[in-house]
Coordinates of C-alpha atoms and ligand atoms in Angstrom, one line a residue:
Chain A
M1 CA 0.0 0.0 0.0
N2 CA 2.9 2.3 0.8
N3 CA 4.2 2.0 -2.8
T4 CA 0.7 2.7 -4.1
L5 CA 0.5 5.9 -2.1
T6 CA 4.1 6.9 -3.1
I7 CA 3.2 6.5 -6.8
A8 CA -0.2 8.3 -6.3
W9 CA 1.6 11.2 -4.6
K10 CA 4.2 11.5 -7.3
E11 CA 1.5 11.6 -10.0
L12 CA -0.5 14.2 -8.1
K13 CA 2.6 16.4 -7.9
I14 CA 3.0 16.2 -11.6
Y15 CA -0.7 17.0 -12.1
F16 CA -0.2 20.1 -10.2
Q17 CA 3.1 21.1 -11.9
T18 CA 1.9 20.6 -15.5
P19 CA -1.0 22.4 -17.2
T20 CA -3.1 19.4 -18.5
A21 CA -5.1 18.8 -15.4
Y22 CA -5.8 22.5 -14.9
V23 CA -7.0 23.0 -18.4
V24 CA -9.1 19.9 -18.5
S25 CA -10.7 20.5 -15.2
A26 CA -11.4 24.2 -15.9
M27 CA -13.1 23.2 -19.2
F28 CA -15.3 20.7 -17.3
V29 CA -16.3 23.3 -14.7
V30 CA -17.1 25.9 -17.4
F31 CA -19.1 23.3 -19.4
A32 CA -21.1 22.5 -16.3
G33 CA -21.6 26.2 -15.7
I34 CA -22.9 26.7 -19.2
T35 CA -25.5 24.0 -18.8
F36 CA -26.4 25.4 -15.4
I37 CA -27.0 28.9 -16.8
L38 CA -29.0 27.5 -19.7
N39 CA -31.3 25.9 -17.2
V40 CA -31.6 29.1 -15.1
I41 CA -32.4 31.3 -18.0
G42 CA -34.6 28.7 -19.6
T43 CA -38.4 28.8 -19.8
N44 CA -38.9 26.2 -17.0
P45 CA -36.0 26.5 -14.5
E46 CA -35.8 23.7 -11.9
A47 CA -34.1 23.8 -8.5
T48 CA -32.3 20.5 -9.1
V49 CA -28.7 19.5 -10.0
R50 CA -30.0 17.2 -12.7
S51 CA -30.0 20.0 -15.3
F52 CA -26.2 20.3 -15.3
V53 CA -25.1 16.9 -13.9
V54 CA -26.5 14.8 -16.8
P55 CA -24.8 16.8 -19.6
S56 CA -21.7 17.0 -17.5
S57 CA -21.5 13.3 -17.3
I58 CA -21.3 13.1 -21.1
F59 CA -18.3 15.4 -20.9
Y60 CA -16.5 12.6 -19.1
I61 CA -15.9 11.1 -22.6
L62 CA -13.3 13.9 -23.0
L63 CA -12.3 14.5 -19.4
A64 CA -11.3 11.0 -18.3
P65 CA -9.0 10.0 -21.2
L66 CA -7.3 13.4 -21.1
L67 CA -6.5 12.9 -17.4
T68 CA -5.3 9.4 -17.7
M69 CA -3.5 9.4 -21.1
R70 CA -0.2 10.4 -19.6
L71 CA -0.1 8.0 -16.7
L72 CA 1.1 4.8 -18.2
A73 CA 1.8 5.8 -21.8
E74 CA 4.5 8.2 -20.8
E75 CA 6.2 5.7 -18.5
Q76 CA 6.6 3.5 -21.5
K77 CA 7.8 6.3 -23.8
L78 CA 10.4 7.6 -21.3
G79 CA 11.4 4.1 -20.4
T80 CA 10.8 4.8 -16.8
L81 CA 8.5 1.8 -16.6
E82 CA 11.7 -0.3 -16.8
L83 CA 12.9 1.3 -13.6
L84 CA 9.5 1.0 -11.9
L85 CA 9.2 -2.7 -12.8
T86 CA 12.7 -3.5 -11.7
S87 CA 12.1 -1.9 -8.3
P88 CA 10.5 -3.9 -5.5
V89 CA 7.0 -2.6 -6.6
R90 CA 4.2 -4.9 -7.8
D91 CA 2.6 -4.1 -11.1
W92 CA -0.9 -3.6 -9.6
E93 CA 0.6 -1.1 -7.1
V94 CA 1.8 1.0 -10.1
V95 CA -1.6 0.9 -11.8
L96 CA -3.6 1.5 -8.7
G97 CA -1.4 4.4 -7.5
K98 CA -1.7 6.2 -10.8
Y99 CA -5.5 5.6 -10.8
I100 CA -5.9 7.0 -7.4
A101 CA -4.1 10.2 -8.4
S102 CA -6.4 10.7 -11.4
L103 CA -9.4 10.0 -9.1
V104 CA -8.3 12.7 -6.7
I105 CA -8.2 15.2 -9.6
L106 CA -11.6 14.1 -10.7
I107 CA -13.1 14.6 -7.3
A108 CA -11.4 18.0 -6.9
T109 CA -13.0 19.0 -10.2
L110 CA -16.4 17.9 -9.1
A111 CA -15.9 19.8 -5.9
A112 CA -15.4 22.9 -7.9
T113 CA -18.9 22.5 -9.5
L114 CA -20.4 22.6 -6.0
Y115 CA -20.4 26.3 -6.6
Y116 CA -23.4 25.9 -8.8
V117 CA -25.1 23.8 -6.1
I118 CA -24.6 26.6 -3.6
M119 CA -26.3 28.9 -6.1
I120 CA -29.2 26.6 -6.3
Y121 CA -29.5 26.5 -2.6
A122 CA -29.3 30.3 -2.5
F123 CA -32.0 30.9 -5.0
G124 CA -34.3 27.9 -4.5
E125 CA -35.2 25.1 -2.2
P126 CA -33.8 21.9 -3.8
D127 CA -34.2 18.4 -2.3
S128 CA -30.9 17.5 -0.7
G129 CA -31.3 13.7 -1.4
P130 CA -31.1 14.0 -5.2
V131 CA -28.2 16.4 -4.9
M132 CA -26.2 13.9 -2.9
S133 CA -27.1 10.9 -4.9
A134 CA -26.3 12.8 -8.1
Y135 CA -22.8 13.5 -6.8
L136 CA -22.3 9.9 -5.7
G137 CA -23.3 8.9 -9.2
M138 CA -21.0 11.4 -10.8
I139 CA -18.1 10.1 -8.7
L140 CA -18.8 6.5 -9.6
Y141 CA -19.4 7.3 -13.3
G142 CA -16.2 9.3 -13.4
A143 CA -14.2 6.6 -11.6
A144 CA -15.4 4.0 -14.2
A145 CA -14.4 6.4 -17.0
L146 CA -10.9 6.8 -15.5
A147 CA -10.5 3.1 -15.2
I148 CA -11.2 2.8 -18.9
G149 CA -8.7 5.6 -19.6
M150 CA -6.1 3.6 -17.5
L151 CA -6.4 0.6 -19.8
A152 CA -6.1 2.8 -22.8
S153 CA -3.0 4.4 -21.4
S154 CA -1.4 1.0 -20.7
L155 CA -1.8 -0.2 -24.2
T156 CA 0.4 2.3 -26.0
S157 CA 3.4 4.6 -25.4
N158 CA 1.7 7.4 -27.4
Q159 CA -0.4 9.7 -25.3
I160 CA -2.6 10.8 -28.3
V161 CA -3.3 7.3 -29.2
S162 CA -4.2 6.5 -25.6
A163 CA -6.6 9.5 -25.5
V164 CA -8.3 8.5 -28.7
L165 CA -8.6 4.9 -27.6
G166 CA -10.1 6.0 -24.3
M167 CA -12.5 8.4 -25.9
G168 CA -13.6 5.9 -28.5
T169 CA -14.4 3.3 -25.9
L170 CA -16.2 5.7 -23.7
L171 CA -18.2 7.1 -26.6
I172 CA -19.4 3.6 -27.4
L173 CA -20.1 2.6 -23.8
T174 CA -22.0 5.9 -23.3
F175 CA -24.2 6.0 -26.4
I176 CA -24.8 2.3 -27.0
D177 CA -28.1 2.7 -25.0
T178 CA -29.7 4.2 -28.1
L179 CA -28.9 1.1 -30.0
G180 CA -30.3 -0.9 -27.1
S181 CA -33.7 0.8 -27.1
R182 CA -33.9 0.4 -30.9
L183 CA -33.2 -3.3 -30.7
G184 CA -35.7 -4.1 -28.0
G185 CA -36.2 -7.6 -26.7
V186 CA -33.6 -9.4 -24.6
T187 CA -30.6 -8.3 -26.7
G188 CA -31.8 -4.8 -26.4
D189 CA -32.0 -5.1 -22.6
I190 CA -28.5 -6.5 -22.4
V191 CA -27.2 -3.7 -24.6
L192 CA -29.0 -1.2 -22.4
E193 CA -27.5 -2.7 -19.3
I194 CA -24.0 -2.3 -20.8
S195 CA -24.4 1.4 -21.4
M196 CA -22.8 3.7 -18.7
R197 CA -25.6 6.2 -19.2
T198 CA -28.4 3.8 -18.4
H199 CA -27.1 3.4 -14.9
F200 CA -26.7 7.1 -14.2
G201 CA -30.3 8.2 -14.7
D202 CA -31.5 6.9 -11.3
F203 CA -28.7 8.7 -9.4
A204 CA -29.6 12.0 -11.1
R205 CA -33.2 11.4 -10.1
G206 CA -32.3 10.8 -6.5
I207 CA -32.5 7.0 -6.5
V208 CA -29.5 5.0 -5.1
D209 CA -29.8 1.5 -6.4
T210 CA -27.2 -1.1 -5.4
S211 CA -27.3 -2.7 -8.9
H212 CA -26.0 0.6 -10.4
I213 CA -23.3 0.9 -7.8
V214 CA -22.3 -2.7 -8.6
Y215 CA -22.2 -1.9 -12.3
Y216 CA -19.8 1.0 -11.9
L217 CA -17.6 -0.9 -9.4
S218 CA -17.5 -3.9 -11.8
I219 CA -16.4 -1.6 -14.7
I220 CA -13.6 -0.2 -12.5
A221 CA -12.5 -3.7 -11.4
I222 CA -12.5 -5.1 -14.9
F223 CA -10.6 -2.3 -16.6
L224 CA -8.1 -1.9 -13.9
F225 CA -7.5 -5.6 -13.9
L226 CA -6.9 -5.5 -17.7
A227 CA -4.6 -2.5 -17.3
V228 CA -2.5 -4.5 -14.8
R229 CA -2.3 -7.5 -17.1
S230 CA -1.4 -5.2 -20.0
V231 CA 1.5 -3.8 -17.9
E232 CA 2.6 -7.3 -17.1
T233 CA 2.7 -8.3 -20.7
R234 CA 4.8 -5.2 -21.4
R235 CA 7.7 -7.3 -20.1
W236 CA 7.2 -9.9 -22.8
R237 CA 7.1 -7.5 -25.6
Chain B
M1 CA 25.8 -13.1 -5.8
I2 CA 24.6 -13.2 -9.4
E3 CA 24.1 -16.5 -11.2
L4 CA 23.1 -17.1 -14.8
D5 CA 22.4 -20.6 -16.0
S6 CA 22.1 -21.2 -19.7
I7 CA 20.1 -18.1 -20.4
T8 CA 18.6 -17.8 -23.8
K9 CA 16.4 -15.0 -25.0
Y10 CA 14.5 -14.8 -28.2
Y11 CA 12.8 -11.7 -29.5
G12 CA 10.3 -13.3 -31.8
N13 CA 12.5 -15.6 -33.8
Y14 CA 15.6 -13.6 -33.3
P15 CA 18.0 -15.0 -30.7
A16 CA 19.4 -11.9 -28.9
V17 CA 21.2 -14.1 -26.3
T18 CA 22.0 -17.8 -26.6
D19 CA 23.0 -20.1 -23.7
I20 CA 24.8 -17.6 -21.5
S21 CA 26.0 -18.8 -18.1
F22 CA 28.2 -17.0 -15.6
R23 CA 28.6 -16.2 -11.9
V24 CA 29.6 -13.0 -10.3
E25 CA 30.9 -13.2 -6.7
K26 CA 30.1 -10.7 -4.0
G27 CA 32.2 -7.5 -4.3
E28 CA 33.4 -8.3 -7.8
I29 CA 33.3 -5.8 -10.7
L30 CA 32.5 -7.5 -13.9
G31 CA 32.9 -5.8 -17.3
F32 CA 30.6 -6.5 -20.1
L33 CA 32.1 -5.9 -23.5
G34 CA 30.8 -6.3 -26.9
P35 CA 29.9 -4.6 -30.2
N36 CA 26.5 -3.0 -30.8
G37 CA 23.7 -5.5 -30.8
A38 CA 25.8 -8.2 -29.0
G39 CA 23.2 -8.7 -26.3
K40 CA 24.7 -6.8 -23.4
S41 CA 21.6 -4.8 -22.6
T42 CA 19.4 -7.8 -23.1
T43 CA 21.4 -9.8 -20.5
M44 CA 21.2 -6.9 -18.1
K45 CA 17.5 -6.6 -18.5
I46 CA 17.2 -10.3 -17.8
I47 CA 19.3 -10.0 -14.6
T48 CA 17.2 -7.1 -13.4
G49 CA 14.0 -9.0 -14.1
F50 CA 12.6 -6.6 -16.7
V51 CA 12.8 -9.1 -19.5
P52 CA 12.0 -12.7 -18.7
P53 CA 14.4 -15.2 -20.4
T54 CA 13.0 -17.6 -22.9
E55 CA 15.1 -20.4 -21.3
G56 CA 17.4 -20.8 -18.4
T57 CA 17.4 -19.4 -14.9
C58 CA 18.9 -16.4 -13.2
S59 CA 19.2 -15.6 -9.6
V60 CA 20.3 -12.6 -7.6
A61 CA 21.5 -13.0 -4.0
G62 CA 20.0 -16.4 -4.0
N63 CA 16.5 -15.3 -5.2
D64 CA 15.3 -16.5 -8.6
I65 CA 14.5 -13.5 -10.7
L66 CA 11.2 -15.0 -11.9
T67 CA 9.8 -16.9 -9.1
N68 CA 11.1 -14.7 -6.3
S69 CA 11.2 -11.5 -8.2
L70 CA 10.4 -9.0 -5.5
A71 CA 13.1 -10.3 -3.2
A72 CA 15.6 -10.3 -6.0
R73 CA 14.7 -6.8 -7.0
R74 CA 15.3 -5.5 -3.5
H75 CA 19.0 -6.2 -4.0
I76 CA 19.4 -4.5 -7.3
G77 CA 20.3 -1.0 -8.4
Y78 CA 19.9 -0.4 -12.1
L79 CA 20.9 2.2 -14.7
P80 CA 19.4 1.3 -18.1
E81 CA 21.2 2.5 -21.1
T82 CA 18.4 4.9 -22.0
V83 CA 18.7 6.6 -18.6
P84 CA 14.9 6.8 -18.0
L85 CA 14.0 9.9 -16.0
Y86 CA 10.7 11.7 -15.3
T87 CA 11.3 15.0 -17.2
D88 CA 8.4 16.7 -15.4
M89 CA 10.1 16.2 -12.0
T90 CA 12.8 18.1 -10.2
V91 CA 16.0 16.3 -9.4
S92 CA 15.3 16.2 -5.7
D93 CA 11.7 15.0 -6.2
Y94 CA 12.9 12.3 -8.6
L95 CA 15.5 11.0 -6.3
E96 CA 13.2 11.1 -3.3
F97 CA 10.6 9.1 -5.4
M98 CA 13.1 6.6 -6.5
G99 CA 14.3 6.2 -2.9
R100 CA 10.8 5.7 -1.7
I101 CA 9.9 3.0 -4.1
R102 CA 13.1 1.3 -3.0
E103 CA 11.7 1.3 0.5
L104 CA 13.7 4.1 2.0
K105 CA 11.8 6.5 4.3
G106 CA 12.0 9.5 6.6
E107 CA 15.3 10.8 7.9
H108 CA 17.3 8.0 6.2
L109 CA 15.8 8.8 2.8
R110 CA 16.7 12.4 3.2
K111 CA 20.2 11.5 4.1
R112 CA 20.6 9.2 1.2
V113 CA 19.2 11.8 -1.2
D114 CA 21.7 14.4 0.1
S115 CA 24.5 11.9 -0.1
V116 CA 24.0 10.7 -3.7
V117 CA 23.5 14.4 -4.8
Q118 CA 26.9 15.0 -3.3
I119 CA 28.5 11.9 -4.8
C120 CA 27.2 12.7 -8.3
R121 CA 27.9 16.4 -8.0
L122 CA 24.3 17.5 -8.5
E123 CA 24.0 20.1 -5.7
E124 CA 23.6 23.0 -8.1
Y125 CA 20.7 21.3 -9.8
F126 CA 18.8 20.1 -6.8
D127 CA 15.6 21.9 -7.6
T128 CA 15.9 22.0 -11.4
F129 CA 13.4 20.2 -13.6
I130 CA 15.1 17.2 -15.2
S131 CA 13.8 18.4 -18.6
K132 CA 16.2 21.3 -18.3
L133 CA 19.3 19.3 -17.6
S134 CA 22.0 18.6 -20.1
K135 CA 22.7 15.0 -21.2
G136 CA 25.6 14.6 -18.9
F137 CA 23.8 15.8 -15.9
R138 CA 20.9 13.5 -16.7
Q139 CA 23.4 10.7 -16.8
R140 CA 24.5 11.7 -13.3
V141 CA 21.0 11.7 -12.0
G142 CA 20.6 8.2 -13.5
I143 CA 23.6 7.0 -11.6
A144 CA 22.5 8.8 -8.4
Q145 CA 19.1 7.0 -8.7
S146 CA 20.8 3.6 -9.0
I147 CA 22.8 3.8 -5.8
I148 CA 20.4 5.7 -3.6
H149 CA 19.3 2.5 -1.8
E150 CA 22.8 1.2 -1.4
P151 CA 22.0 -2.0 -3.4
D152 CA 24.2 -5.2 -3.1
V153 CA 24.1 -5.5 -6.8
L154 CA 24.5 -2.7 -9.3
I155 CA 23.8 -3.1 -12.9
L156 CA 25.1 -0.2 -15.0
D157 CA 24.5 -0.1 -18.7
E158 CA 27.1 2.2 -20.3
P159 CA 27.3 4.5 -17.3
T160 CA 30.0 6.9 -18.6
I161 CA 28.4 7.8 -21.9
G162 CA 27.8 11.5 -22.4
I163 CA 29.7 12.6 -19.4
D164 CA 32.6 15.0 -19.8
P165 CA 36.2 13.7 -19.5
I166 CA 36.7 15.1 -16.0
Q167 CA 33.5 13.6 -14.7
V168 CA 34.2 10.4 -16.5
V169 CA 37.4 10.0 -14.4
E170 CA 35.4 10.7 -11.3
T171 CA 32.6 8.3 -12.3
R172 CA 35.1 5.5 -12.9
E173 CA 36.6 6.2 -9.5
L174 CA 33.1 6.1 -8.0
I175 CA 32.4 2.8 -9.7
K176 CA 35.6 1.3 -8.6
N177 CA 34.9 2.4 -5.0
L178 CA 31.5 0.8 -5.2
G179 CA 33.1 -2.6 -5.8
G180 CA 34.1 -4.4 -2.6
E181 CA 30.8 -4.0 -0.9
H182 CA 28.6 -3.9 -4.0
T183 CA 28.6 -6.4 -6.8
L184 CA 28.8 -4.7 -10.1
I185 CA 28.2 -5.4 -13.7
V186 CA 29.2 -2.6 -16.0
S187 CA 28.7 -2.7 -19.8
T188 CA 30.7 -0.4 -22.0
H189 CA 32.1 0.2 -25.4
I190 CA 35.1 2.0 -24.1
L191 CA 37.8 -0.6 -23.8
P192 CA 40.4 1.1 -21.7
E193 CA 37.6 1.7 -19.2
V194 CA 37.3 -2.0 -18.7
S195 CA 40.9 -2.5 -17.8
M196 CA 40.6 0.5 -15.5
I197 CA 37.7 -0.5 -13.5
C198 CA 37.0 -4.2 -13.9
E199 CA 38.5 -7.2 -12.3
R200 CA 37.0 -9.6 -14.8
V201 CA 35.7 -9.1 -18.4
I202 CA 33.1 -11.0 -20.3
I203 CA 33.3 -10.4 -24.0
I204 CA 30.0 -11.1 -25.7
H205 CA 29.4 -11.3 -29.4
E206 CA 26.2 -12.2 -31.3
G207 CA 24.5 -13.2 -28.1
Q208 CA 27.3 -15.6 -26.9
I209 CA 30.2 -15.3 -24.5
V210 CA 33.4 -15.5 -26.5
A211 CA 35.9 -14.9 -23.6
V212 CA 35.9 -14.5 -19.9
D213 CA 39.0 -13.5 -18.1
K214 CA 40.9 -10.8 -16.2
P215 CA 41.7 -7.9 -18.5
E216 CA 45.5 -8.5 -18.2
N217 CA 45.2 -12.3 -18.8
L218 CA 43.1 -11.7 -21.8
A219 CA 46.0 -9.8 -23.3
T220 CA 48.5 -12.6 -22.7
R221 CA 46.3 -15.4 -23.6
L222 CA 45.4 -13.9 -26.9
R223 CA 48.9 -12.7 -27.8
G224 CA 49.6 -15.3 -30.4
T225 CA 52.7 -13.4 -31.5
E226 CA 55.3 -11.5 -29.7
R227 CA 55.5 -8.0 -31.0
V228 CA 58.5 -5.6 -30.9
E229 CA 58.7 -2.1 -32.1
I230 CA 62.0 -0.5 -33.1
D231 CA 63.2 2.9 -34.3
V232 CA 66.2 2.5 -36.7
A233 CA 68.0 4.8 -39.1
G234 CA 69.1 3.1 -42.3
P235 CA 68.0 1.9 -45.7
T236 CA 64.5 0.5 -45.3
R237 CA 64.7 -2.4 -47.7
E238 CA 67.9 -3.7 -46.3
I239 CA 66.7 -3.4 -42.8
V240 CA 63.5 -5.3 -43.5
S241 CA 65.4 -8.2 -45.3
A242 CA 68.0 -8.3 -42.5
L243 CA 65.5 -8.5 -39.7
E244 CA 63.4 -11.0 -41.5
K245 CA 66.4 -13.4 -41.4
V246 CA 66.4 -13.3 -37.6
P247 CA 65.2 -16.7 -36.4
G248 CA 61.6 -16.7 -35.3
V249 CA 60.6 -13.4 -37.0
E250 CA 57.4 -13.8 -38.9
S251 CA 56.9 -10.3 -40.3
V252 CA 58.5 -6.9 -40.5
N253 CA 56.4 -3.9 -41.3
R254 CA 57.6 -0.3 -41.7
K255 CA 55.1 1.8 -39.9
N256 CA 56.3 5.4 -40.5
S257 CA 59.4 7.5 -40.8
L258 CA 60.4 9.8 -38.0
S259 CA 60.9 13.0 -39.8
D260 CA 64.5 14.0 -38.9
K261 CA 67.7 12.0 -39.1
G262 CA 66.2 9.3 -41.2
Y263 CA 64.8 7.2 -38.4
S264 CA 61.9 4.9 -39.2
S265 CA 59.6 2.8 -37.0
F266 CA 59.2 -0.9 -37.6
E267 CA 56.8 -3.4 -36.2
I268 CA 58.1 -6.9 -35.9
E269 CA 56.1 -10.0 -35.1
A270 CA 57.6 -13.2 -33.9
E271 CA 56.5 -16.6 -32.8
R272 CA 54.8 -16.8 -29.5
G273 CA 57.1 -17.3 -26.5
L274 CA 60.3 -16.4 -28.3
E275 CA 62.6 -13.7 -27.0
I276 CA 64.0 -12.1 -30.1
R277 CA 65.0 -8.7 -28.9
S278 CA 68.7 -9.4 -28.4
E279 CA 68.9 -11.1 -31.8
L280 CA 67.3 -8.1 -33.4
A281 CA 69.7 -5.8 -31.7
I282 CA 72.7 -7.8 -32.7
S283 CA 71.6 -7.9 -36.3
I284 CA 71.1 -4.1 -36.4
V285 CA 74.4 -3.3 -34.7
K286 CA 76.2 -5.7 -37.1
N287 CA 74.9 -3.7 -40.0
K288 CA 76.0 -0.5 -38.3
W289 CA 72.5 1.0 -38.4
D290 CA 71.5 3.4 -35.6
L291 CA 69.2 1.9 -33.1
L292 CA 67.1 4.5 -31.2
R293 CA 64.4 2.4 -29.6
L294 CA 63.6 -1.3 -29.1
E295 CA 60.5 -2.2 -27.3
A296 CA 58.2 -5.2 -26.8
V297 CA 54.6 -4.2 -27.1
G298 CA 51.5 -6.1 -25.8
M299 CA 48.2 -6.1 -27.5
S300 CA 45.8 -3.4 -26.6
L301 CA 42.4 -4.3 -25.5
E302 CA 41.0 -2.8 -28.7
E303 CA 42.9 -5.3 -30.7
I304 CA 41.9 -8.2 -28.6
F305 CA 38.3 -7.0 -28.9
L306 CA 38.6 -6.8 -32.6
R307 CA 40.1 -10.2 -33.0
L308 CA 37.6 -11.8 -30.8
T309 CA 34.7 -10.3 -32.6
T310 CA 35.9 -10.2 -36.2
T311 CA 37.5 -13.6 -36.7
E312 CA 35.3 -16.4 -38.0
D313 CA 36.3 -19.1 -35.5
A314 CA 36.2 -16.7 -32.5
T315 CA 33.2 -18.4 -31.1
Q316 CA 34.4 -21.9 -31.6
D317 CA 37.9 -21.9 -30.2
G318 CA 39.1 -19.3 -27.7
E319 CA 42.6 -20.8 -27.6
N320 CA 43.4 -20.3 -31.3
L321 CA 42.1 -16.8 -31.4
G322 CA 45.4 -15.0 -31.4
I323 CA 46.8 -17.0 -34.3
E324 CA 44.2 -15.8 -36.7
E325 CA 45.7 -12.7 -38.4
V326 CA 43.5 -9.8 -39.0
S327 CA 45.1 -7.1 -41.0
N328 CA 48.6 -6.4 -39.8
N329 CA 50.4 -8.0 -42.7
E330 CA 50.5 -6.8 -46.2
Ligands
ATP401 N1 12.7 -5.3 -27.8 C1 13.3 -5.9 -28.8 N2 12.7 -6.5 -29.8 C2 13.3 -7.1 -30.8 N3 14.7 -7.2 -30.8 C3 15.4 -6.7 -29.9 C4 14.8 -6.0 -28.8 N4 15.7 -5.5 -28.0 C5 16.9 -5.9 -28.5 N5 16.7 -6.6 -29.7 C6 17.8 -7.2 -30.5 O1 18.6 -8.0 -29.7 C7 19.9 -7.8 -30.0 C8 20.8 -7.5 -28.8 O2 20.4 -6.2 -28.3 P1 21.1 -5.5 -27.1 O3 20.3 -4.2 -26.9 O4 21.1 -6.5 -26.0 O5 22.5 -5.2 -27.6 P2 23.7 -4.4 -26.9 O6 24.8 -5.4 -26.7 O7 23.2 -3.8 -25.6 O8 24.1 -3.3 -28.0 P3 24.5 -1.8 -27.8 O9 26.0 -1.8 -27.6 O10 24.2 -1.2 -29.1 O11 23.8 -1.2 -26.6 C9 20.0 -6.7 -31.1 O12 20.2 -7.4 -32.3 C10 18.7 -6.1 -31.1 O13 18.3 -5.7 -32.3
MG402 MG1 23.1 -1.9 -25.0

């Protein structure tokens, strides 16, 4: 665990010393702000976070891969992975440490959007339950998106390729629900279940369903596991 | 301390290393010599556990590098030839990080960082981002990183490349001083470096070991011919024919003329084990030529290296190596 935290800390330091995280997070907060304002000045403003949380979750398609693209790809490019993997550090500690660092940045970014929540509380009387469940959902959704980004980053030494891979995968996993509802029947249901968006709706409406939590945790586990395996096979290449 | 047993490594169908076995005892400094693509780096990657061998076993401090990898890795300090560094980090952050993942902490870690910074002369760049360092200083950071945890085993892949001459001397001193308590494997292209710092040399060529010995023994063992250099004043053609008549002499080559007073340098090769110097001197004096210098010369490591790696039968028969002529005769 010590190694994991050491690696997480090192990555956080680099996040704070380089512009990528600032730029990406700022874009996210601004995007959430725009959807927030659109709701406020719209014909039928609601005192809920749903209005900006749902579109923001779509923005994860860009945010997550941009945050994770460097993490493992650059280690391979610089050759530093060779030093990490010849140190007394387990492969999963490397992957998990880096993942935790990206998660911290994501949560910090979400914390910045609380500004809009404060505005809602200042000018309306929202239900606190849905606000909290929405943020729980946002964290889980984001964490799953980052895990997908980690796998993408482990597969290549090129950050751009890693970002594109991550965005492509997220794009499919997000919008596959439209295909699901078209198909109908059992296949359609299965496809719907796979979509990351399907599982987010309830959180935004204030419903915390264990099955949704399990879904996101499974995505995290599967993709991190694959990322660890991918790092392991780096040795054989 | 380090033990390789019939290690073979294939990259796809290409054998980078074939059937390599050797041992390195505690405190020994082993030199790894070979032309580009010989398999030096590959062997080092296998020892450090980065690249698994296709066949064979390797252990470090009694721990198998595959089955007991973590324990083996705890003993190793490693400088890969690419000198991998996080360019987005400062020197101090980087060294601290590398120390931490090698299980140093707290006060001890801080002391070790200060100590390696001092050893590698990096004080001035303590808070500089690595991306702003010159090649030589990056190399020094790489060396600093490899010794921060005082490993039993140090694997340095071409450690003196890109360092300025003064620092090279210091780095070699440093490496030499590390021997004794640490076990070292150093690869290099620079041949004099090997005789300067290593107690034993392994010459590797096309993935196979072609010679293992002490640097000085290597020279004697491979010297198939005795070689003498003389400076003489006199008519070149007569000198050559007179000296060729001396018993045991195999060839006489005029190397160059020393500008003034008509002196020329000759290189004479004779059968192995024969002492021909007095005979040569007598022959010269008899002819009343002026003898300025007469000297037996050994073979430089460069020449040994060339012979070992350019002669056809080098890999088959180490004993006959010296007898194969390369290019000295006309
Ligand atoms: N990852 C790889 N994939 C395929 N072939 C490789 C790989 N790494 C090395 N090789 C091949 O293996 C052989 C040995 O390479 P190695 O790097 O060990 O040589 P070296 O002795 O270190 O050479 P140099 O003096 O140039 O550093 C070379 O022919 C090289 O092309
Ligand atoms: Mg090499």
